[in-house]
Amino acid sequence: MKGSSASGKKQTGSSPCAACKLLRRRCDEQCVFAPYFPAHHPHKFIDVHKVYGASNDNKMLQELPVHQRGDAVSSMVHEANARVRDPVYGCVGAISSLQHQLDGLRAQLALAQAEWILDSDDVTYPAATIHMKAGSIAISTVLIMDVVSQ
């Protein structure tokens, strides 16, 4: 019978998982890779194997409780893909790029808020200075509110 059982263990007679196929070894019921690297997704294991190596993959998965292994494999696959795309920085490069985008968006938001405040009729602002430096904005304002006595 082919496929895997509901418990995640491979059944006898099924095709080897992607890891065992790549490593050219026999895939048995105790294969730690089988539930996470199915034969129809070989690319997942190929990148993880390139980055971490089969021995390290095996050790990492064996040391984790079974209920945490799926998340660990997802993380390893994501990090390995990032490392293959960018061998120097990997995930850190992607995080840095996203952080720069976030800083730029925060600057745009601050500028829009400053323009909105300066265009407001409810409050008088005699002095407002907007400083732009290296993608960030610093807004200095002196707020003087006209208080109407009741």
XYZ file of C-alpha atoms in Angstrom:
150
model
C 0.000 0.000 0.000
C 1.471 3.386 -1.013
C 1.311 6.687 0.889
C 1.593 7.553 4.514
C -0.720 6.721 7.334
C -2.675 9.247 9.396
C -0.050 9.107 12.142
C 2.620 10.470 9.799
C 4.620 7.210 9.722
C 5.328 5.649 6.357
C 3.625 2.398 5.543
C 5.478 -0.608 4.240
C 5.965 -0.715 0.489
C 5.742 3.019 -0.180
C 8.199 5.030 -2.228
C 11.096 6.631 -0.383
C 10.773 10.175 0.914
C 12.638 12.996 -0.848
C 15.470 12.835 1.702
C 16.050 9.093 1.359
C 15.764 9.339 -2.419
C 18.418 12.081 -2.560
C 20.669 10.314 -0.045
C 20.116 6.981 -1.850
C 19.163 5.058 1.222
C 16.323 2.805 2.263
C 13.334 4.676 3.715
C 11.724 2.749 6.560
C 8.949 3.400 9.076
C 11.342 5.112 11.507
C 12.597 7.621 8.932
C 12.547 11.010 10.648
C 12.418 12.833 7.307
C 9.455 10.989 5.743
C 6.581 12.981 7.312
C 8.171 16.333 6.419
C 9.897 15.759 3.071
C 7.494 13.796 0.860
C 8.741 12.310 -2.406
C 6.661 14.743 -4.491
C 8.479 17.805 -3.009
C 12.193 17.027 -3.485
C 13.167 20.723 -3.762
C 12.367 21.250 -0.063
C 14.985 18.759 1.083
C 17.559 19.647 -1.575
C 18.018 23.207 -0.274
C 17.887 22.160 3.386
C 20.495 19.477 2.687
C 22.763 21.986 0.873
C 22.678 24.418 3.778
C 22.598 22.179 6.861
C 23.622 18.696 5.728
C 21.685 15.480 6.306
C 23.410 14.640 9.584
C 22.582 18.026 11.116
C 19.013 17.870 9.794
C 18.603 14.479 11.394
C 20.068 15.639 14.732
C 17.866 18.740 14.850
C 14.706 16.770 14.182
C 15.598 13.945 16.589
C 16.191 16.413 19.449
C 12.764 18.040 19.073
C 9.455 16.715 20.339
C 7.322 15.335 17.497
C 4.737 18.143 17.798
C 7.433 20.798 17.112
C 9.122 19.113 14.157
C 6.729 20.428 11.508
C 7.392 24.037 12.511
C 11.136 23.355 12.667
C 11.116 21.894 9.157
C 9.148 24.892 7.846
C 11.719 27.202 9.398
C 14.661 25.206 8.038
C 13.140 25.193 4.534
C 12.491 28.948 4.651
C 15.971 29.764 5.966
C 17.657 27.383 3.520
C 15.781 28.943 0.582
C 16.881 32.407 1.718
C 20.487 31.215 2.102
C 20.452 29.678 -1.396
C 19.120 32.958 -2.871
C 21.559 35.095 -0.859
C 24.534 33.026 0.358
C 26.073 35.886 2.329
C 23.144 37.358 4.247
C 20.333 34.790 3.902
C 17.304 35.678 6.029
C 19.126 38.625 7.580
C 19.338 40.285 4.160
C 15.603 39.858 3.640
C 14.860 41.186 7.133
C 17.154 44.169 6.560
C 15.459 44.953 3.261
C 12.025 44.783 4.880
C 13.243 46.990 7.752
C 14.392 49.637 5.261
C 10.999 49.501 3.544
C 9.294 49.862 6.918
C 11.461 52.870 7.795
C 10.545 54.498 4.479
C 6.843 53.862 5.055
C 7.076 55.292 8.575
C 8.714 58.400 7.134
C 5.946 58.770 4.554
C 3.325 58.336 7.273
C 4.997 60.938 9.489
C 5.125 63.386 6.586
C 1.468 62.800 5.746
C 0.493 63.261 9.388
C 2.537 66.465 9.595
C 0.877 67.830 6.463
C -2.539 66.909 7.814
C -1.837 68.619 11.135
C -0.491 71.751 9.446
C -3.581 71.962 7.230
C -5.918 71.642 10.200
C -8.066 74.715 11.023
C -8.656 73.835 14.671
C -5.184 74.629 15.962
C -2.634 77.313 15.127
C 0.978 76.230 14.669
C 3.258 79.228 14.251
C 6.386 77.150 13.781
C 6.812 73.774 12.162
C 10.038 72.383 10.780
C 10.411 69.165 8.868
C 13.929 67.713 8.619
C 14.645 64.902 6.156
C 17.801 62.910 6.607
C 18.765 59.462 5.255
C 15.227 58.277 4.654
C 13.849 59.362 7.991
C 11.889 62.418 8.989
C 12.114 64.427 12.161
C 9.311 66.879 12.734
C 9.839 69.703 15.185
C 6.819 71.754 16.015
C 6.027 74.456 18.456
C 2.386 74.043 19.310
C 0.383 76.998 20.457
C -3.287 76.286 20.824
C -5.818 79.064 20.651
C -8.004 78.390 23.576
C -11.383 79.993 23.394
C -12.536 80.886 26.842
C -16.025 79.822 27.659
